[in-house]
CSV table of C-alpha atoms in Angstrom, one decimal:
chain,number,residue,atom,x,y,z
A,14,MET,CA,100.1,-3.0,-37.3
A,15,ASP,CA,97.4,-4.1,-39.7
A,16,GLN,CA,94.7,-1.5,-40.4
A,17,LEU,CA,91.2,-2.7,-39.6
A,18,THR,CA,88.0,-1.4,-41.3
A,19,ALA,CA,84.7,-0.6,-39.8
A,20,VAL,CA,81.2,0.5,-40.6
A,21,LEU,CA,79.3,2.9,-38.3
A,22,ILE,CA,75.6,2.3,-37.6
A,23,GLY,CA,74.4,5.5,-35.8
A,24,ALA,CA,76.4,8.7,-36.1
A,25,GLY,CA,75.2,10.4,-32.9
A,26,GLY,CA,77.3,11.7,-30.1
A,27,ARG,CA,78.7,8.3,-29.0
A,28,GLY,CA,79.2,6.8,-32.4
A,29,PHE,CA,80.6,10.0,-34.1
A,30,HIS,CA,82.7,11.5,-31.4
A,31,SER,CA,83.5,8.8,-28.8
A,32,TYR,CA,84.3,5.7,-30.9
A,33,ALA,CA,84.7,6.5,-34.6
A,34,SER,CA,86.9,9.5,-33.9
A,35,TYR,CA,89.6,6.9,-33.0
A,36,ALA,CA,90.0,6.4,-36.7
A,37,LEU,CA,90.9,10.0,-37.2
A,38,ASP,CA,93.5,10.0,-34.4
A,39,PHE,CA,95.0,6.6,-35.4
A,40,PRO,CA,94.3,6.1,-39.1
A,41,HIS,CA,97.0,3.4,-39.3
A,42,GLU,CA,94.9,1.3,-37.0
A,43,LEU,CA,91.3,1.9,-38.1
A,44,LYS,CA,89.4,3.2,-41.2
A,45,ILE,CA,85.7,3.8,-41.3
A,46,VAL,CA,84.5,2.8,-44.7
A,47,ALA,CA,80.7,3.3,-44.5
A,48,VAL,CA,78.0,4.9,-42.4
A,49,ALA,CA,74.3,4.5,-41.8
A,50,GLU,CA,72.6,7.5,-40.2
A,51,PRO,CA,69.0,8.8,-40.8
A,52,ASN,CA,69.9,12.4,-40.0
A,53,ALA,CA,71.1,13.8,-43.3
A,54,ALA,CA,73.2,16.6,-41.7
A,55,ARG,CA,75.0,14.2,-39.3
A,56,ARG,CA,75.5,11.7,-42.1
A,57,ALA,CA,77.1,14.3,-44.4
A,58,SER,CA,79.3,15.7,-41.6
A,59,PHE,CA,80.5,12.3,-40.6
A,60,ALA,CA,81.2,11.3,-44.2
A,61,GLU,CA,83.2,14.5,-44.8
A,62,ALA,CA,85.3,13.9,-41.6
A,63,HIS,CA,86.1,10.3,-42.6
A,64,GLY,CA,86.3,10.7,-46.4
A,65,ILE,CA,83.5,8.3,-47.1
A,66,PRO,CA,82.1,8.4,-50.6
A,67,ASP,CA,78.4,9.0,-51.2
A,68,GLN,CA,77.7,5.4,-52.4
A,69,CYS,CA,78.9,4.2,-48.9
A,70,CYS,CA,76.5,6.5,-47.0
A,71,TYR,CA,73.1,5.1,-46.0
A,72,GLU,CA,69.9,6.4,-44.4
A,73,SER,CA,69.3,3.1,-42.6
A,74,TRP,CA,71.3,0.1,-41.6
A,75,GLU,CA,69.4,-2.5,-43.6
A,76,PRO,CA,71.0,-1.9,-47.1
A,77,LEU,CA,74.4,-1.7,-45.5
A,78,LEU,CA,74.2,-4.9,-43.5
A,79,GLU,CA,72.2,-6.9,-46.0
A,80,GLN,CA,74.9,-6.8,-48.6
A,81,SER,CA,78.1,-8.8,-48.4
A,82,PRO,CA,80.4,-7.6,-45.5
A,83,VAL,CA,82.4,-4.5,-46.5
A,84,ALA,CA,84.5,-4.3,-43.3
A,85,ASP,CA,85.9,-6.2,-40.4
A,86,ILE,CA,83.9,-4.5,-37.6
A,87,ALA,CA,80.4,-3.0,-37.1
A,88,LEU,CA,80.2,-0.2,-34.6
A,89,ILE,CA,76.5,-0.1,-33.6
A,90,CYS,CA,75.6,3.1,-31.7
A,91,THR,CA,71.9,3.5,-32.4
A,92,GLN,CA,69.4,4.4,-29.6
A,93,ASP,CA,68.7,1.7,-27.0
A,94,ARG,CA,65.6,0.1,-28.7
A,95,MET,CA,67.3,0.1,-32.1
A,96,HIS,CA,70.2,-2.3,-31.2
A,97,PHE,CA,68.8,-5.7,-31.5
A,98,GLU,CA,68.1,-6.1,-35.2
A,99,PRO,CA,71.3,-4.6,-36.6
A,100,VAL,CA,73.4,-6.5,-34.0
A,101,MET,CA,71.8,-9.8,-34.9
A,102,LEU,CA,72.3,-9.3,-38.7
A,103,ALA,CA,75.8,-8.0,-38.3
A,104,LEU,CA,76.8,-11.1,-36.3
A,105,LYS,CA,75.1,-13.3,-38.9
A,106,GLN,CA,77.1,-11.5,-41.6
A,107,LYS,CA,80.3,-12.3,-39.6
A,108,TYR,CA,81.1,-8.8,-38.5
A,109,HIS,CA,82.9,-8.4,-35.2
A,110,VAL,CA,80.7,-6.0,-33.2
A,111,LEU,CA,81.3,-3.1,-30.8
A,112,LEU,CA,77.9,-2.3,-29.3
A,113,GLU,CA,77.0,0.8,-27.3
A,114,LYS,CA,75.4,0.1,-24.0
A,115,PRO,CA,72.9,-1.0,-22.9
A,116,MET,CA,72.7,-4.1,-25.1
A,117,SER,CA,68.9,-3.9,-25.2
A,118,PRO,CA,66.1,-2.8,-22.9
A,119,SER,CA,64.8,-6.3,-23.3
A,120,PRO,CA,66.3,-9.1,-21.1
A,121,LEU,CA,65.2,-11.6,-23.7
A,122,GLU,CA,67.1,-9.8,-26.5
A,123,CYS,CA,70.2,-9.5,-24.3
A,124,ILE,CA,70.4,-13.2,-24.0
A,125,GLN,CA,69.7,-13.7,-27.7
A,126,ILE,CA,72.5,-11.3,-28.6
A,127,GLU,CA,74.9,-13.2,-26.3
A,128,ARG,CA,74.0,-16.5,-27.9
A,129,ALA,CA,74.3,-15.1,-31.4
A,130,ALA,CA,77.8,-13.9,-30.8
A,131,LYS,CA,78.9,-17.4,-29.7
A,132,GLU,CA,77.0,-19.2,-32.5
A,133,ASN,CA,78.7,-17.0,-35.1
A,134,ASP,CA,82.1,-17.0,-33.4
A,135,ARG,CA,82.4,-13.3,-33.4
A,136,LEU,CA,83.9,-10.9,-30.9
A,137,LEU,CA,81.1,-8.8,-29.4
A,138,THR,CA,82.2,-6.1,-26.9
A,139,VAL,CA,79.7,-4.0,-25.1
A,140,CYS,CA,80.7,-0.4,-24.4
A,141,HIS,CA,81.0,-0.6,-20.6
A,142,VAL,CA,83.8,1.8,-21.0
A,143,MET,CA,84.4,2.3,-17.2
A,144,ARG,CA,86.2,-1.1,-17.2
A,145,TYR,CA,88.8,0.6,-19.3
A,146,ALA,CA,89.1,3.9,-17.4
A,147,PRO,CA,92.5,4.3,-15.7
A,148,LEU,CA,90.8,5.1,-12.3
A,149,TRP,CA,88.7,1.9,-12.3
A,150,SER,CA,91.4,-0.2,-13.8
A,151,ALA,CA,93.7,0.9,-10.9
A,152,ILE,CA,91.0,0.0,-8.3
A,153,LYS,CA,90.6,-3.4,-9.9
A,154,ARG,CA,94.3,-4.0,-9.9
A,155,ILE,CA,94.6,-3.2,-6.2
A,156,ILE,CA,91.8,-5.7,-5.4
A,157,ASP,CA,93.3,-8.4,-7.6
A,158,GLU,CA,96.7,-7.9,-5.8
A,159,GLY,CA,95.0,-8.8,-2.5
A,160,LYS,CA,95.9,-5.5,-0.8
A,161,ILE,CA,92.5,-5.2,0.9
A,162,GLY,CA,91.9,-8.9,1.4
A,163,GLN,CA,88.5,-10.3,0.6
A,164,ILE,CA,85.8,-7.8,-0.3
A,165,VAL,CA,83.0,-7.7,2.2
A,166,SER,CA,81.0,-4.8,1.0
A,167,ILE,CA,81.0,-2.0,-1.6
A,168,GLN,CA,79.1,1.3,-1.5
A,169,LEU,CA,78.9,3.1,-4.9
A,170,ASN,CA,77.2,6.4,-5.4
A,171,GLU,CA,76.4,7.8,-8.9
A,172,ASN,CA,75.9,11.5,-8.6
A,173,VAL,CA,74.3,12.4,-12.0
A,174,GLY,CA,74.3,16.2,-11.6
A,175,TYR,CA,71.2,18.4,-11.7
A,176,TRP,CA,72.0,19.7,-15.2
A,177,HIS,CA,72.9,16.3,-16.7
A,178,ILE,CA,69.7,14.7,-15.5
A,179,ALA,CA,67.6,17.6,-16.8
A,180,HIS,CA,69.3,17.5,-20.2
A,181,SER,CA,69.5,13.7,-20.9
A,182,PHE,CA,66.9,12.1,-18.6
A,183,VAL,CA,64.1,14.7,-18.4
A,184,ARG,CA,64.3,16.6,-21.7
A,185,GLY,CA,66.5,14.2,-23.7
A,186,PRO,CA,66.2,10.8,-25.5
A,187,TRP,CA,66.5,8.7,-22.3
A,188,ASN,CA,63.6,10.4,-20.5
A,189,ASN,CA,61.0,7.7,-21.1
A,190,SER,CA,61.4,4.0,-20.5
A,191,ASP,CA,58.7,3.3,-23.0
A,192,THR,CA,60.8,4.6,-25.8
A,193,SER,CA,64.3,4.1,-24.3
A,194,SER,CA,65.3,2.2,-21.2
A,195,PRO,CA,64.6,2.6,-17.4
A,196,MET,CA,67.2,4.8,-15.7
A,197,ILE,CA,68.9,1.8,-14.0
A,198,LEU,CA,69.8,0.5,-17.4
A,199,ALA,CA,70.2,3.7,-19.5
A,200,LYS,CA,72.5,5.5,-17.0
A,201,SER,CA,73.4,3.0,-14.3
A,202,CYS,CA,74.2,-0.2,-16.2
A,203,HIS,CA,77.8,1.1,-16.0
A,204,ASP,CA,77.5,0.9,-12.3
A,205,MET,CA,75.9,-2.6,-12.2
A,206,ASP,CA,78.7,-3.7,-14.5
A,207,MET,CA,81.5,-2.2,-12.4
A,208,LEU,CA,80.1,-3.8,-9.2
A,209,ALA,CA,79.9,-7.2,-11.0
A,210,TRP,CA,83.5,-6.7,-12.3
A,211,LEU,CA,85.0,-5.6,-9.0
A,212,MET,CA,83.2,-8.3,-6.9
A,213,ASP,CA,84.1,-11.0,-9.4
A,214,GLN,CA,81.2,-13.1,-8.0
A,215,PRO,CA,77.8,-13.9,-9.3
A,216,CYS,CA,75.1,-11.6,-7.9
A,217,THR,CA,72.4,-13.8,-6.3
A,218,ARG,CA,69.8,-11.4,-5.0
A,219,VAL,CA,68.7,-7.7,-5.4
A,220,SER,CA,66.1,-5.3,-4.1
A,221,SER,CA,65.5,-1.7,-5.1
A,222,PHE,CA,63.6,1.4,-4.3
A,223,GLY,CA,63.2,4.7,-6.2
A,224,SER,CA,60.8,7.0,-7.9
A,225,LEU,CA,60.2,10.1,-10.1
A,226,MET,CA,60.0,12.3,-7.0
A,227,HIS,CA,60.6,15.8,-8.4
A,228,PHE,CA,60.4,16.2,-12.2
A,229,HIS,CA,56.6,15.9,-12.7
A,230,SER,CA,53.6,18.2,-13.2
A,231,GLY,CA,52.7,18.2,-9.6
A,232,ASN,CA,55.8,20.3,-8.9
A,233,ALA,CA,55.3,22.8,-11.7
A,234,PRO,CA,55.6,26.3,-10.2
A,235,GLU,CA,52.7,28.7,-10.6
A,236,GLY,CA,53.3,30.8,-13.7
A,237,SER,CA,55.5,28.3,-15.5
A,238,THR,CA,55.0,27.7,-19.2
A,239,ASP,CA,55.4,24.6,-21.3
A,240,PHE,CA,58.6,26.1,-22.8
A,241,CYS,CA,61.0,28.0,-20.6
A,242,ILE,CA,61.6,30.6,-23.3
A,243,ASP,CA,57.9,31.5,-23.7
A,244,GLY,CA,57.6,34.0,-20.9
A,245,CYS,CA,57.8,31.7,-17.9
A,246,ALA,CA,57.2,33.8,-14.8
A,247,VAL,CA,59.7,31.8,-12.7
A,248,GLU,CA,62.4,31.2,-15.3
A,249,ALA,CA,64.9,33.6,-13.7
A,250,THR,CA,64.8,31.7,-10.4
A,251,CYS,CA,64.6,28.1,-11.7
A,252,PRO,CA,67.8,26.1,-11.5
A,253,TYR,CA,66.7,24.0,-14.5
A,254,SER,CA,66.1,27.0,-16.9
A,255,ALA,CA,66.8,25.9,-20.5
A,256,PRO,CA,68.0,29.4,-21.5
A,257,ARG,CA,70.4,29.4,-18.6
A,258,PHE,CA,71.7,25.9,-19.6
A,259,TYR,CA,72.2,26.5,-23.3
A,260,LEU,CA,72.4,30.2,-23.9
A,261,THR,CA,74.6,31.5,-21.1
A,262,GLY,CA,76.3,28.3,-20.0
A,263,GLU,CA,76.1,29.8,-16.6
A,264,GLY,CA,78.6,27.9,-14.5
A,265,LYS,CA,78.6,25.1,-17.2
A,266,SER,CA,80.2,26.3,-20.4
A,267,PHE,CA,80.4,22.6,-21.3
A,268,TYR,CA,76.7,22.8,-22.2
A,269,SER,CA,77.0,25.6,-24.8
A,270,LYS,CA,80.0,23.9,-26.4
A,271,TYR,CA,78.7,20.3,-26.5
A,272,PHE,CA,75.1,19.5,-25.4
A,273,THR,CA,73.6,22.1,-27.8
A,274,ASN,CA,74.7,19.8,-30.6
A,275,ASP,CA,71.9,17.5,-29.5
A,276,PHE,CA,69.3,19.9,-30.9
A,277,THR,CA,71.2,22.2,-33.3
A,278,GLY,CA,73.4,21.6,-36.3
A,279,GLU,CA,75.6,24.4,-35.2
A,280,PRO,CA,75.8,26.0,-31.8
A,281,SER,CA,75.0,29.6,-33.0
A,282,ARG,CA,72.8,31.8,-30.8
A,283,ASP,CA,70.0,31.9,-33.3
A,284,LYS,CA,70.0,28.1,-33.8
A,285,ILE,CA,69.9,27.6,-30.0
A,286,VAL,CA,67.0,30.0,-29.6
A,287,LYS,CA,65.1,28.2,-32.4
A,288,GLY,CA,65.8,24.9,-30.7
A,289,LEU,CA,64.5,26.1,-27.4
A,290,HIS,CA,61.3,27.1,-29.1
A,291,GLU,CA,60.9,23.8,-31.1
A,292,SER,CA,62.7,20.9,-29.4
A,293,SER,CA,62.2,19.0,-26.2
A,294,TYR,CA,65.3,20.6,-24.8
A,295,GLY,CA,63.4,23.9,-24.3
A,296,ARG,CA,60.6,22.3,-22.4
A,297,CYS,CA,59.8,22.9,-18.7
A,298,VAL,CA,61.3,20.1,-16.7
A,299,TYR,CA,58.0,19.7,-14.9
A,300,LYS,CA,56.0,19.5,-18.2
A,301,SER,CA,58.0,17.0,-20.2
A,302,ASP,CA,57.0,13.4,-21.2
A,303,ASN,CA,59.5,11.9,-18.9
A,304,ASN,CA,58.8,8.9,-16.7
A,305,VAL,CA,62.2,7.5,-15.6
A,306,VAL,CA,63.2,7.8,-11.9
A,307,ASP,CA,65.3,10.8,-10.6
A,308,HIS,CA,66.7,8.7,-7.7
A,309,GLN,CA,67.1,5.0,-7.0
A,310,VAL,CA,68.9,2.7,-4.6
A,311,VAL,CA,69.8,-1.0,-5.1
A,312,ASN,CA,70.8,-3.6,-2.6
A,313,MET,CA,72.8,-6.6,-3.8
A,314,GLU,CA,74.0,-9.9,-2.4
A,315,PHE,CA,76.7,-12.0,-4.1
A,316,ALA,CA,77.4,-15.7,-4.1
A,317,ASN,CA,80.1,-15.6,-1.4
A,318,GLY,CA,78.0,-13.5,0.9
A,319,ALA,CA,79.5,-10.1,0.1
A,320,THR,CA,77.0,-7.2,-0.3
A,321,ALA,CA,76.9,-4.0,-2.2
A,322,THR,CA,74.7,-0.9,-2.2
A,323,PHE,CA,74.2,1.5,-5.1
A,324,SER,CA,72.6,4.9,-5.1
A,325,MET,CA,71.8,7.0,-8.1
A,326,CYS,CA,70.6,10.6,-7.6
A,327,GLY,CA,70.1,13.4,-10.0
A,328,PHE,CA,70.3,16.1,-7.4
A,329,THR,CA,74.0,16.9,-7.1
A,330,LEU,CA,76.0,19.8,-8.3
A,331,GLU,CA,78.6,17.8,-10.2
A,332,PRO,CA,78.4,14.5,-12.0
A,333,GLN,CA,80.8,12.0,-10.3
A,334,ARG,CA,81.0,8.5,-9.0
A,335,VAL,CA,82.2,7.9,-5.4
A,336,ILE,CA,83.1,4.4,-4.2
A,337,GLN,CA,84.1,2.8,-1.0
A,338,ILE,CA,85.3,-0.8,-1.0
A,339,MET,CA,85.6,-2.5,2.3
A,340,GLY,CA,87.8,-5.6,2.6
A,341,THR,CA,89.1,-7.9,5.4
A,342,LYS,CA,92.6,-6.3,5.3
A,343,GLY,CA,91.9,-2.7,4.2
A,344,GLU,CA,89.6,-0.4,2.3
A,345,ILE,CA,89.7,1.7,-0.9
A,346,ARG,CA,88.0,5.0,-1.5
A,347,GLY,CA,87.9,6.5,-4.9
A,348,GLN,CA,86.4,9.4,-6.8
A,349,ASP,CA,87.2,11.8,-9.7
A,350,ASP,CA,91.0,11.5,-10.2
A,351,HIS,CA,92.3,9.8,-7.1
A,352,ILE,CA,92.2,6.6,-5.0
A,353,VAL,CA,93.0,6.3,-1.3
A,354,LEU,CA,94.1,2.8,0.0
A,355,ARG,CA,94.1,2.2,3.7
A,356,ASP,CA,95.8,-0.8,5.4
A,357,PHE,CA,94.3,-2.1,8.6
A,358,LEU,CA,97.6,-3.6,9.9
A,359,THR,CA,99.9,-0.7,9.4
A,360,HIS,CA,97.3,2.1,9.2
A,361,GLU,CA,99.4,3.3,6.2
A,362,GLU,CA,97.4,5.4,3.7
A,363,THR,CA,98.4,5.4,0.1
A,364,ARG,CA,97.0,8.0,-2.3
A,365,VAL,CA,97.1,7.3,-6.1
A,366,THR,CA,96.4,10.2,-8.4
A,367,ILE,CA,95.1,9.6,-11.9
A,368,PRO,CA,95.9,12.2,-14.6
A,369,HIS,CA,92.9,13.8,-16.0
A,370,GLN,CA,91.8,12.6,-19.5
A,371,THR,CA,88.8,13.5,-21.6
A,372,GLY,CA,86.2,10.9,-22.8
A,373,HIS,CA,85.1,9.1,-19.6
A,374,GLY,CA,88.6,9.6,-18.1
A,375,GLY,CA,90.3,8.2,-21.1
A,376,ALA,CA,88.1,5.1,-21.3
A,377,ASP,CA,86.5,5.9,-24.7
A,378,LYS,CA,89.9,5.8,-26.4
A,379,ALA,CA,91.1,2.8,-24.2
A,380,ILE,CA,88.2,0.6,-25.1
A,381,MET,CA,88.8,1.2,-28.8
A,382,ARG,CA,92.5,0.4,-28.6
A,383,ASN,CA,91.8,-2.7,-26.6
A,384,TYR,CA,89.0,-3.9,-28.9
A,385,LEU,CA,91.0,-3.5,-32.1
A,386,HIS,CA,93.9,-5.4,-30.5
A,387,GLU,CA,91.4,-8.2,-29.6
A,388,VAL,CA,90.0,-8.3,-33.1
A,389,ARG,CA,93.4,-8.7,-34.6
A,390,HIS,CA,94.3,-11.6,-32.3
A,391,TYR,CA,90.8,-13.2,-32.1
A,392,HIS,CA,90.7,-16.9,-31.6
A,393,GLY,CA,87.4,-17.4,-29.9
A,394,GLN,CA,88.3,-15.6,-26.6
A,395,GLU,CA,86.0,-13.1,-24.9
A,396,SER,CA,86.8,-9.5,-24.3
A,397,ARG,CA,86.9,-7.7,-20.9
A,398,SER,CA,83.4,-6.4,-21.5
A,399,SER,CA,82.0,-9.3,-23.6
A,400,ALA,CA,78.4,-10.1,-24.2
A,401,SER,CA,78.5,-12.8,-21.6
A,402,ALA,CA,79.9,-10.5,-18.9
A,403,SER,CA,77.5,-7.8,-19.9
A,404,VAL,CA,74.4,-10.0,-19.7
A,405,GLN,CA,75.2,-10.7,-16.0
A,406,SER,CA,75.2,-7.0,-15.1
A,407,HIS,CA,72.2,-6.3,-17.4
A,408,MET,CA,70.3,-8.9,-15.5
A,409,MET,CA,71.2,-7.2,-12.2
A,410,ALA,CA,69.7,-4.0,-13.6
A,411,PHE,CA,66.6,-5.7,-15.0
A,412,ALA,CA,66.0,-7.4,-11.7
A,413,ALA,CA,66.5,-4.2,-9.8
A,414,GLU,CA,63.9,-2.5,-11.9
A,415,HIS,CA,61.6,-5.5,-11.4
A,416,SER,CA,62.1,-5.1,-7.7
A,417,ARG,CA,61.5,-1.3,-7.7
A,418,LEU,CA,58.2,-1.7,-9.5
A,419,ARG,CA,57.2,-4.3,-6.9
A,420,LYS,CA,57.9,-2.0,-3.9
A,421,GLY,CA,61.3,-3.4,-3.2
A,422,ALA,CA,60.5,-7.1,-3.3
A,423,SER,CA,63.6,-9.3,-3.1
A,424,ILE,CA,64.5,-10.8,-6.5
A,425,GLU,CA,66.5,-14.0,-6.9
A,426,LEU,CA,68.7,-13.7,-9.9
A,427,ALA,CA,68.8,-17.4,-10.8
A,428,ASP,CA,65.0,-17.6,-10.9
A,429,TYR,CA,64.8,-14.4,-12.9
A,430,TYR,CA,67.4,-15.5,-15.4
A,431,GLU,CA,65.7,-19.0,-15.7
A,432,HIS,CA,62.4,-17.3,-16.4
A,433,ILE,CA,63.9,-15.3,-19.3
A,434,ALA,CA,65.7,-18.3,-20.7
A,435,GLU,CA,62.5,-20.3,-20.8
A,436,SER,CA,60.9,-17.4,-22.8
A,437,ILE,CA,63.7,-17.9,-25.4
A,438,SER,CA,62.8,-21.6,-25.7
A,439,GLU,CA,59.2,-20.8,-26.2
A,440,VAL,CA,59.8,-18.4,-29.1
A,441,GLY,CA,62.2,-20.9,-30.7
A,442,CYS,CA,65.4,-18.8,-30.6
């Protein structure tokens, strides 16, 4: 098997640990030869892990991508609003690209990225990793085999988890749509993508409702402080207490072992306490600069008349997705590590158990394996989560947010897409 080479743009959690780590596990398949990362500590740590020399380490992506290509692939894992420019230049330089989702918080830029991939004849795969997860792949296979007949309706719930929404979407980098993306894109573009993939039909119309109902200053308890660790009078009884999340790992040791890396170079107690005093992760959830919704529902209609409903809510104990797919011959129910298939004719119930795997249920590793295979055998074909496929689900998310901001107005996808496409013509792209 030929070893491919890659450069990494953005050595954060997803780039460093989810995708580039594949090169450490399977060095005969992939080698990372350069990294661009503004955080000096992360850059140095990544370079050490992958044996990258100093001259191939960059503070920004520009000097890396502006030179002649040094690898086959560009892994672009920057923050949402930092995708467009490096992606466009990487494609122009003839890199194949693996792009972290979402493509961009701008519908205009999403379409431009899709077109640039085609114009430069490069394989651009968007990290909609759930398409590669064993659970969801098994559900797709059951549908494609016709075991439930024609899909009539899908209900999909994304239970974010009270601790996950507080960490990532109230205190963390995805808490404000002005600097990141709206919640439906930042967190739930996975769900829009899965619905589009499972339905295998164009979405024609959406409507949506949702709001920031709880995490705002109007709900700040009397006696609360700006930072939880600064003598908050109600800290001991607050389920969103930052000291409880990060210092004790009470009920969630996962936090102290992983999420503290978001604000500490090392998860020592002293470093965590310092971070809780100085970083956004120590702030009161009612006194942060967040504006993304904490719950949202989306209604969708597809070209063949099938419908889907999606519900995202931050107020659950565990993060999990729960799905019910209702067909003309049977139904599928799935969550966590199992699928239940029910046949209407025989009333037979079949249970499929999926072995537990880390990294989005094994999807992070699977997308890398699949992507490298497609690059090796690339002859103009599109990947399972290509730019073209991803643009469709991104437009569903954009239209849903457009509807939510207009109090649930029904949005026709064809009209919405046409409006964006006209904007591209006006700017000459």
